[in-house]
Coordinates of C-alpha atoms and ligand atoms in Angstrom, one line a residue:
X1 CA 0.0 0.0 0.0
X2 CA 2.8 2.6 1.2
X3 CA 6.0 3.3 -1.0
X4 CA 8.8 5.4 0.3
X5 CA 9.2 8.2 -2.3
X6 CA 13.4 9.3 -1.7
X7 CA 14.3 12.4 -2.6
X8 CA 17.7 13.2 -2.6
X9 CA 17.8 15.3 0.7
X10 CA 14.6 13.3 2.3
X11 CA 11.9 10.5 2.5
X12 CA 8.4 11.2 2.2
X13 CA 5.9 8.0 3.0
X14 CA 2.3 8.4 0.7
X15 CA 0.0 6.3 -0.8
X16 CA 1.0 4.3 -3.8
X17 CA -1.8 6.0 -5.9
X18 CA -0.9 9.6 -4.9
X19 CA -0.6 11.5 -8.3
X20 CA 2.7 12.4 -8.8
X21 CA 3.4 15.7 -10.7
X22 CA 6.7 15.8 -10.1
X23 CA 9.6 13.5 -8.2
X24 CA 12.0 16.2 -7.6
X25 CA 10.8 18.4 -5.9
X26 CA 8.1 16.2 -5.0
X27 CA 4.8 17.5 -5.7
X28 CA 1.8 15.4 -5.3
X29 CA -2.3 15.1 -4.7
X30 CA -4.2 12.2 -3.7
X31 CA -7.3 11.2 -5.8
X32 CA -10.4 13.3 -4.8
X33 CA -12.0 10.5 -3.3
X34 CA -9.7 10.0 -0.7
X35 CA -10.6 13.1 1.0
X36 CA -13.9 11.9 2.5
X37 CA -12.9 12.5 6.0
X38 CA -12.8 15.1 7.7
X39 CA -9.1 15.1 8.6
X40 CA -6.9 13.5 6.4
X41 CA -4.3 11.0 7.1
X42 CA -0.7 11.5 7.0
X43 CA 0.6 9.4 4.1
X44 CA -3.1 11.3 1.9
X45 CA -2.2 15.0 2.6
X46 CA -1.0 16.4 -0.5
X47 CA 2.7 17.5 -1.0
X48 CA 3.8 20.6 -2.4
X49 CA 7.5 21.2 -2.4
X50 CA 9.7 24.4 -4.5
X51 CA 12.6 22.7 -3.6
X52 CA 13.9 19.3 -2.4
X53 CA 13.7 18.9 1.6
X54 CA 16.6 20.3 3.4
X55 CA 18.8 18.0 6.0
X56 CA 18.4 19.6 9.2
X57 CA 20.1 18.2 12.3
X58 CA 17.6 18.6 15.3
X59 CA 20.2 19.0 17.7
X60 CA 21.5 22.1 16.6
X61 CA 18.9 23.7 14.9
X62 CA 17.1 26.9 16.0
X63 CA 14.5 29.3 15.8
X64 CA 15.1 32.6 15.6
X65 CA 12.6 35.7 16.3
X66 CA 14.0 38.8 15.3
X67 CA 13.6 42.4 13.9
X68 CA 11.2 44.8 15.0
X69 CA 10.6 43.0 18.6
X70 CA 12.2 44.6 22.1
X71 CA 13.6 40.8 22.8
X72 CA 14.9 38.8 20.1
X73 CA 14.7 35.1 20.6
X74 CA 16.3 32.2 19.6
X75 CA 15.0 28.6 20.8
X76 CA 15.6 25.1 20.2
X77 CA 12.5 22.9 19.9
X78 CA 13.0 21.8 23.5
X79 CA 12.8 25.5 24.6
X80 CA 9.5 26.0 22.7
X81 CA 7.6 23.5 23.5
X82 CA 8.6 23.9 27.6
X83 CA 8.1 27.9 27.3
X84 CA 5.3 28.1 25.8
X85 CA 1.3 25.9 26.4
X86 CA 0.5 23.5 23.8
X87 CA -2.4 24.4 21.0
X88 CA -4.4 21.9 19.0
X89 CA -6.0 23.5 15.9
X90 CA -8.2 21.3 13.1
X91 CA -7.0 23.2 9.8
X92 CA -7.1 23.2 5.8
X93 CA -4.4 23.7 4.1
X94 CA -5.0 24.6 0.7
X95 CA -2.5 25.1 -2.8
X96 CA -3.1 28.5 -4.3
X97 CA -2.7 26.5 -7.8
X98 CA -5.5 23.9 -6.1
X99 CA -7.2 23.4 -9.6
X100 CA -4.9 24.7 -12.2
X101 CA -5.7 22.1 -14.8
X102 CA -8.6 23.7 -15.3
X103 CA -7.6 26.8 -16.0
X104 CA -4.9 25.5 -18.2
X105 CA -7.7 23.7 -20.4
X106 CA -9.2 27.3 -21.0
X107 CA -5.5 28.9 -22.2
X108 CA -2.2 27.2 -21.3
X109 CA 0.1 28.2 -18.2
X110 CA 3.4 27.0 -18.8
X111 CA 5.7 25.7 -16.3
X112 CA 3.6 25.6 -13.3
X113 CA 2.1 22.4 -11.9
X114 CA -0.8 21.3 -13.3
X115 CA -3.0 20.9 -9.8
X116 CA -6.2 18.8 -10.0
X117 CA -8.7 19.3 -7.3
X118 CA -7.2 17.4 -4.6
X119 CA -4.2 19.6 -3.6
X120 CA -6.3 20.6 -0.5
X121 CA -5.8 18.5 2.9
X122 CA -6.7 19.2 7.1
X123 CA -4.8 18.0 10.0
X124 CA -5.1 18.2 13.2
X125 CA -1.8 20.5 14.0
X126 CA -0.5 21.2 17.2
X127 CA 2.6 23.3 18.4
X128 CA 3.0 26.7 20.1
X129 CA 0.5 29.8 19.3
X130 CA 2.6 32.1 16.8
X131 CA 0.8 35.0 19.4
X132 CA 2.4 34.1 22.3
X133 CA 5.9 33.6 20.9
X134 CA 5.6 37.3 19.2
X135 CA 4.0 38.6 22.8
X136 CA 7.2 36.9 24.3
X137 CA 9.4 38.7 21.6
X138 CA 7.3 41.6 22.1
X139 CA 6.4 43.4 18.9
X140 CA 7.8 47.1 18.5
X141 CA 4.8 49.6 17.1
X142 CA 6.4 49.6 13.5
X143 CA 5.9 46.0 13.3
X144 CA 3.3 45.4 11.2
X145 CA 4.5 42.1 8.8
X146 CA 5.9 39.0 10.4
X147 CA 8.1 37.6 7.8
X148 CA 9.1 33.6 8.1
X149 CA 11.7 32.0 6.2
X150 CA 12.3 28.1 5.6
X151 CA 15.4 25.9 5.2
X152 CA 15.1 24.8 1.9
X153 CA 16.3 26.4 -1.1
X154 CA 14.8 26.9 -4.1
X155 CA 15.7 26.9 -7.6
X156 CA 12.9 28.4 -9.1
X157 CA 14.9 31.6 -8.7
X158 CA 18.3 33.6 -9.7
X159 CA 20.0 33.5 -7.6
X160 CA 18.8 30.6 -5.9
X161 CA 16.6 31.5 -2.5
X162 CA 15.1 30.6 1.0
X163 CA 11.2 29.9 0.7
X164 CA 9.9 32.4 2.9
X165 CA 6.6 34.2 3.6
X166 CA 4.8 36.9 5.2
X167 CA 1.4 37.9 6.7
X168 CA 0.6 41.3 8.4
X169 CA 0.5 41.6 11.9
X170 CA -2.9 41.5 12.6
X171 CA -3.2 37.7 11.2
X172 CA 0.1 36.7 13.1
X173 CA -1.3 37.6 16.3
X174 CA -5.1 36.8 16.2
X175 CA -4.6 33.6 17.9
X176 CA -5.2 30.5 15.2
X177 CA -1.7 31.0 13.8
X178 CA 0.3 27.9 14.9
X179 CA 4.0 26.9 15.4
X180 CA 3.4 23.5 14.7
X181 CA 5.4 20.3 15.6
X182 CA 2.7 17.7 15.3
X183 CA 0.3 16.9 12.9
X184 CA -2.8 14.4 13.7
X185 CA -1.2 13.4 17.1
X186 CA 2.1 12.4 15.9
X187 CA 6.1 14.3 15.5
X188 CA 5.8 16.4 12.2
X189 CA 7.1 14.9 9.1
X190 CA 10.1 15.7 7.4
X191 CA 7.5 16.1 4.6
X192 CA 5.6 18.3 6.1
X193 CA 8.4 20.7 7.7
X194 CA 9.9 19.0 10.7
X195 CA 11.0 20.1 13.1
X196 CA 8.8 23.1 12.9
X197 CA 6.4 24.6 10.6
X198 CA 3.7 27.5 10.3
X199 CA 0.2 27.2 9.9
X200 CA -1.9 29.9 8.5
X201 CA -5.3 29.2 8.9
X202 CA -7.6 29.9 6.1
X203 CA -5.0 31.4 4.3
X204 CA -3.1 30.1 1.4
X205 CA -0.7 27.7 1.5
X206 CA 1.8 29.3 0.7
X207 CA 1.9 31.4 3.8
X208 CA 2.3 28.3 5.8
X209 CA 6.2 28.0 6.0
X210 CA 7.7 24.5 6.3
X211 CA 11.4 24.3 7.8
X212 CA 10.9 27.1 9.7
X213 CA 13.8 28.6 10.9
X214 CA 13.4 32.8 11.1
X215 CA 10.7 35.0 12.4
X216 CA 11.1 38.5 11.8
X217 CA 8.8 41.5 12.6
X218 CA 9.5 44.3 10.0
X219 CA 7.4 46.9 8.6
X220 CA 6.7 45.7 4.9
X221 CA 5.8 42.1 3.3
X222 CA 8.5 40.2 2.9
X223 CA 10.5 40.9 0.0
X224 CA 11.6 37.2 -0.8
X225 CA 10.4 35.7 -4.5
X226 CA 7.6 33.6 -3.3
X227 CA 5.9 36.7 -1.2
X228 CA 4.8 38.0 -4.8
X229 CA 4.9 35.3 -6.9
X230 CA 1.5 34.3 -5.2
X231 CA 0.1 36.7 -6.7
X232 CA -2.6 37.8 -9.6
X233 CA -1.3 38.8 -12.2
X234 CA -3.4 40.8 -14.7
X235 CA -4.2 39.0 -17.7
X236 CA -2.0 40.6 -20.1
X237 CA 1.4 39.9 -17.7
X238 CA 4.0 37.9 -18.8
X239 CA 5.1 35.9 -15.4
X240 CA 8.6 35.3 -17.2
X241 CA 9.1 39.5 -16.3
X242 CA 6.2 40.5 -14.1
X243 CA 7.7 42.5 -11.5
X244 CA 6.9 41.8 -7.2
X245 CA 4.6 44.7 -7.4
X246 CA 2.6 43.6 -10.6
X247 CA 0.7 41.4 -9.2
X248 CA -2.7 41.4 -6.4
X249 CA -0.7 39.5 -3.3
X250 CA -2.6 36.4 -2.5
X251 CA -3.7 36.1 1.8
X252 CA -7.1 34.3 2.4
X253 CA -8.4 31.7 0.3
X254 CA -11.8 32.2 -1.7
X255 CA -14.9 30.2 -1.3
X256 CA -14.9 27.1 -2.9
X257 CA -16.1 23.2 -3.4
X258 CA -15.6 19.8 -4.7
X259 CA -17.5 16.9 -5.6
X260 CA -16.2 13.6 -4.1
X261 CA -19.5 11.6 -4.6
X262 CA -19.6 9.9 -7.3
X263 CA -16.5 9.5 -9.0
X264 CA -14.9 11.4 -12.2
X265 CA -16.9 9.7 -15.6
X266 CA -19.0 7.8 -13.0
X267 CA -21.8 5.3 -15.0
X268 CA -24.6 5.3 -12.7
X269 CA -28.4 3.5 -12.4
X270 CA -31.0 5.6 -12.9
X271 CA -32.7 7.0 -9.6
X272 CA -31.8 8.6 -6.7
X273 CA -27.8 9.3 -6.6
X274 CA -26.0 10.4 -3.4
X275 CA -23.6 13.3 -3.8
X276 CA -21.0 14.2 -1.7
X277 CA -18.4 17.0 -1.4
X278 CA -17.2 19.6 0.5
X279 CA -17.1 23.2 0.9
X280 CA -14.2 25.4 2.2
X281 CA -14.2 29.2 3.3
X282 CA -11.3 31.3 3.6
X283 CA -10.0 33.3 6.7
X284 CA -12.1 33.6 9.5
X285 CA -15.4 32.6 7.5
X286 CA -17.5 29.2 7.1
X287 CA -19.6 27.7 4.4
X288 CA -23.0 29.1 4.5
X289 CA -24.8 27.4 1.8
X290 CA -23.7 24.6 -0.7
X291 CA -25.9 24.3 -3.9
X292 CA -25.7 21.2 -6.6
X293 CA -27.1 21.1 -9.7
X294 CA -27.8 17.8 -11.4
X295 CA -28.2 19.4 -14.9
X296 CA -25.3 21.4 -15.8
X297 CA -27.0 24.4 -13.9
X298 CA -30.2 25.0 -14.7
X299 CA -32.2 23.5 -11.8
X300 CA -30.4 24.0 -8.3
X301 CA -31.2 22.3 -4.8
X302 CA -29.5 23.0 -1.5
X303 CA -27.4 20.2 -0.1
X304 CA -27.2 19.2 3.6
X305 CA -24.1 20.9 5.2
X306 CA -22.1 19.8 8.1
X307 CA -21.7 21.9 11.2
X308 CA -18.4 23.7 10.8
X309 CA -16.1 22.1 13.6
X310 CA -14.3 25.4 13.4
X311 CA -13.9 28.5 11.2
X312 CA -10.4 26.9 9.8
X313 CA -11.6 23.4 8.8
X314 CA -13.5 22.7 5.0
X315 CA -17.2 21.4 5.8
X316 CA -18.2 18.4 3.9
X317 CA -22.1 18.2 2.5
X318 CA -24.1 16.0 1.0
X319 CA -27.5 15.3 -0.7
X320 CA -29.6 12.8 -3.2
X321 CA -30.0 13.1 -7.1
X322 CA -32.5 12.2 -9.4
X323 CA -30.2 12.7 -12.5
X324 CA -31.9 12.8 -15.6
X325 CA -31.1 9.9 -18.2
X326 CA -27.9 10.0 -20.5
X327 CA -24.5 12.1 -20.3
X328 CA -24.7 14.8 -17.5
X329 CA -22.8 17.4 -15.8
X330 CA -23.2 17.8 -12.0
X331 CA -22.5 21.3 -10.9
X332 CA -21.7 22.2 -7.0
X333 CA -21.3 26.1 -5.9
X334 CA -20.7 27.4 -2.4
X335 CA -21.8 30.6 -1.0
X336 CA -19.8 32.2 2.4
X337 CA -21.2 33.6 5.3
X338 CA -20.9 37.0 3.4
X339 CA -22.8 35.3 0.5
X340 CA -19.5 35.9 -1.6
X341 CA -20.6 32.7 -4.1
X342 CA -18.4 30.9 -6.7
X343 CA -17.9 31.9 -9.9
X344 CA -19.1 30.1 -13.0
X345 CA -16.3 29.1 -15.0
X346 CA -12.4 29.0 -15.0
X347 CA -12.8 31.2 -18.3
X348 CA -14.2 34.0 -15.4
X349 CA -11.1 34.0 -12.7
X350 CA -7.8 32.8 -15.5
X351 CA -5.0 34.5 -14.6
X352 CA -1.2 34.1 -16.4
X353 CA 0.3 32.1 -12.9
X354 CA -3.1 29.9 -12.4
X355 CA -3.9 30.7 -9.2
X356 CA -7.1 31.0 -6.9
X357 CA -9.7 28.7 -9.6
X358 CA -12.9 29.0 -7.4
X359 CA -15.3 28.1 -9.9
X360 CA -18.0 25.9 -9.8
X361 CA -17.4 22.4 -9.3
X362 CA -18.1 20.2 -12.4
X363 CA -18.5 16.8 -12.4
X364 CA -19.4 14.6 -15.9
X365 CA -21.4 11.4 -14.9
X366 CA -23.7 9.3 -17.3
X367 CA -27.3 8.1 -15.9
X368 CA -28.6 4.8 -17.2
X369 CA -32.5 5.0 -18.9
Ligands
MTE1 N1 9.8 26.0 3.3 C1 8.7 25.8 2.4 N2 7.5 26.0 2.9 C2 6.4 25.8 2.1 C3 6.6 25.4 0.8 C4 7.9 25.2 0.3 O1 8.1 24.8 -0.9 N3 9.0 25.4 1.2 N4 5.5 25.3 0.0 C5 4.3 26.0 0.4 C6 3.1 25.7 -0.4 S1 2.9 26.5 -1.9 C7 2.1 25.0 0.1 S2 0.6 24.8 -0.7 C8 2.2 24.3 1.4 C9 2.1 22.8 1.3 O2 2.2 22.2 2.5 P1 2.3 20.6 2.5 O3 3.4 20.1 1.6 O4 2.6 20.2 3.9 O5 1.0 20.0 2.0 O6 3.5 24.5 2.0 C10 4.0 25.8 1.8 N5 5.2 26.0 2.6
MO2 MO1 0.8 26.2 -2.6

């Protein structure tokens, strides 16, 4: 059931029928259906790498907090976790490129991966709250970003760089932001950012740091490549020489949904048909309403939602069909609790990286007569 994917720098256990994107750095998704639960398993969670995993030694490493803070810290993982109470969070994680390949069938995005809808995963994370380490620190006035940079180094720039991140102030110290070192009850994996990683609730991925080993406080975003690369550019840009400011910087993620329930090119009896998905809202917001449609959108019904266990977790829904007979398309949309709703089509939200696809969640089945 379990391979061992090696990278040159690390080991990554996931399911033999992960889809692979690429080896090196590993970049992976498991298939759709696999994300029935409501937190996903270790060797499911979806993998998203810019470069291969760095060898940290545990002993020695470190994190540092530093910048715009009265007390500058620097703590092994031993000193965090005895300095500060442990928090457990249930959290999404979700890709910005979550659903790239369709935007690339609408016009083609070269050399970016090409995400299906399964590059979305939520663990149950615990580790230090990013709030009191920065209260520990103690945050000057002019410190409005906090600004985390990884181990790893990427080669997706020139010269090669750090990943790194930031988020403004205001987000870093609300509370849901995590330090984590465990992920559903058991040590971080390498994978996943060992020995210590960020989580940024309802936020994209991106902003969720693996390998930390920097915190600083400093008036501006961050000014490393990956800070603006999330980013929309307008439709015209060329990402080849789009510039850090071109771009709308991507934070919290948009409302969205995906079908799990029945399978892609499913060939199902006529009569009722259960359908099953679920529904994620960004930032401090939860799913308010999930609509399917079981003709391509004409005629909508409401699905039956699940109780959001938190603000930071997807919700999954479900309902039953009667599909008319012969090739279909099942549509799910989503609406927030600000009734911000999906849009239609990728053709509505393409932009030259392929980030942010929101759009309604199609699904081609055929119905028996
Ligand atoms: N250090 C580091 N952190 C990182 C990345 C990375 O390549 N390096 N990828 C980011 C992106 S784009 C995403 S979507 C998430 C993926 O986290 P996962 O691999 O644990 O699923 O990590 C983020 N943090
Ligand atoms: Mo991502």
């Amino acid at each position: 059931m379990e391979f061992e994917h090696r990278s040159n720098m690390g080991i990554c256990d996931k399911r033999a029928d992960m889809i692979v994107h690429q080896a090196e750095p590993y970049n992976a998704e498991p298939p759709p259906g696999a994300l029935v639960g409501q937190v996903t398993p270790l060797d499911t969670f979806y993998g998203r790498n810019h470069g291969p995993f760095p060898l940290i030694d545990k002993a020695s490493w470190r994190l540092r907090v530093d910048g715009l803070v009265e007390n500058p810290l620097e703590l092994s993982l031993d000193e965090l976790q005895r300095r500060f109470p442990e928090r457990n969070l249930v959290a999404t994680l979700q890709c910005a490129g979550n659903r790239r390949a369709d935007l690339m069938l609408f016009h083609d995005i070269p050399g970016q991966v090409p995400w299906g809808p399964a590059a979305i995963s939520t663990a149950c994370w615990g580790g230090a709250g990013l709030a009191d380490v920065l209260a520990e620190a103690g945050l000057q006035a002019q410190a409005t970003h906090i600004a985390f940079t990884g181990a790893d180094v990427s080669q997706d720039t020139d010269p090669p760089q750090p990943f790194g991140a930031s988020i403004p102030a205001a987000k870093a110290t609300a509370g849901e932001v995590l330090l984590a070192w465990a992920m559903n009850d058991q040590a971080l994996p390498t994978a996943h950012g060992a020995p210590l990683r960020v989580v940024v609730p309802g936020w994209i991925g991106a902003r969720s740091v693996k390998w930390l080993q920097r915190i600083t406080a400093q008036a501006e975003p961050t000014d490393n490549y990956f800070q603006a690369e999330y980013s929309i550019l307008p439709p015209e840009a060329d990402p080849r020489t789009a510039g850090p400011g071109d771009g709308i910087t991507l934070g919290p993620i948009a409302i969205h949904c995906a079908i799990l329930q029945p399978g892609k090119d499913a060939q199902l009896p006529s009569g009722p048909t259960k359908v099953t998905g679920f529904a994620f809202a960004g930032d401090d917001r939860t799913v308010a309403r999930v609509d399917v449609s079981p003709d391509g959108g004409n005629l909508w019904i409401h699905a039956d939602l699940d109780t959001a266990e938190n603000p930071w977790t997807w919700q999954h829904w479900h309902t039953t069909l009667t599909l008319p007979p012969g090739e279909t398309e099942l549509v799910a949309r989503a609406w927030d609790d600000t009734a911000a709703v999906q849009p239609e089509s990728p053709a509505t939200v393409w932009n030259p990286r392929g980030y942010a696809n929101n759009s309604w969640a199609r699904l081609h089945v055929t119905c028996s007569h």
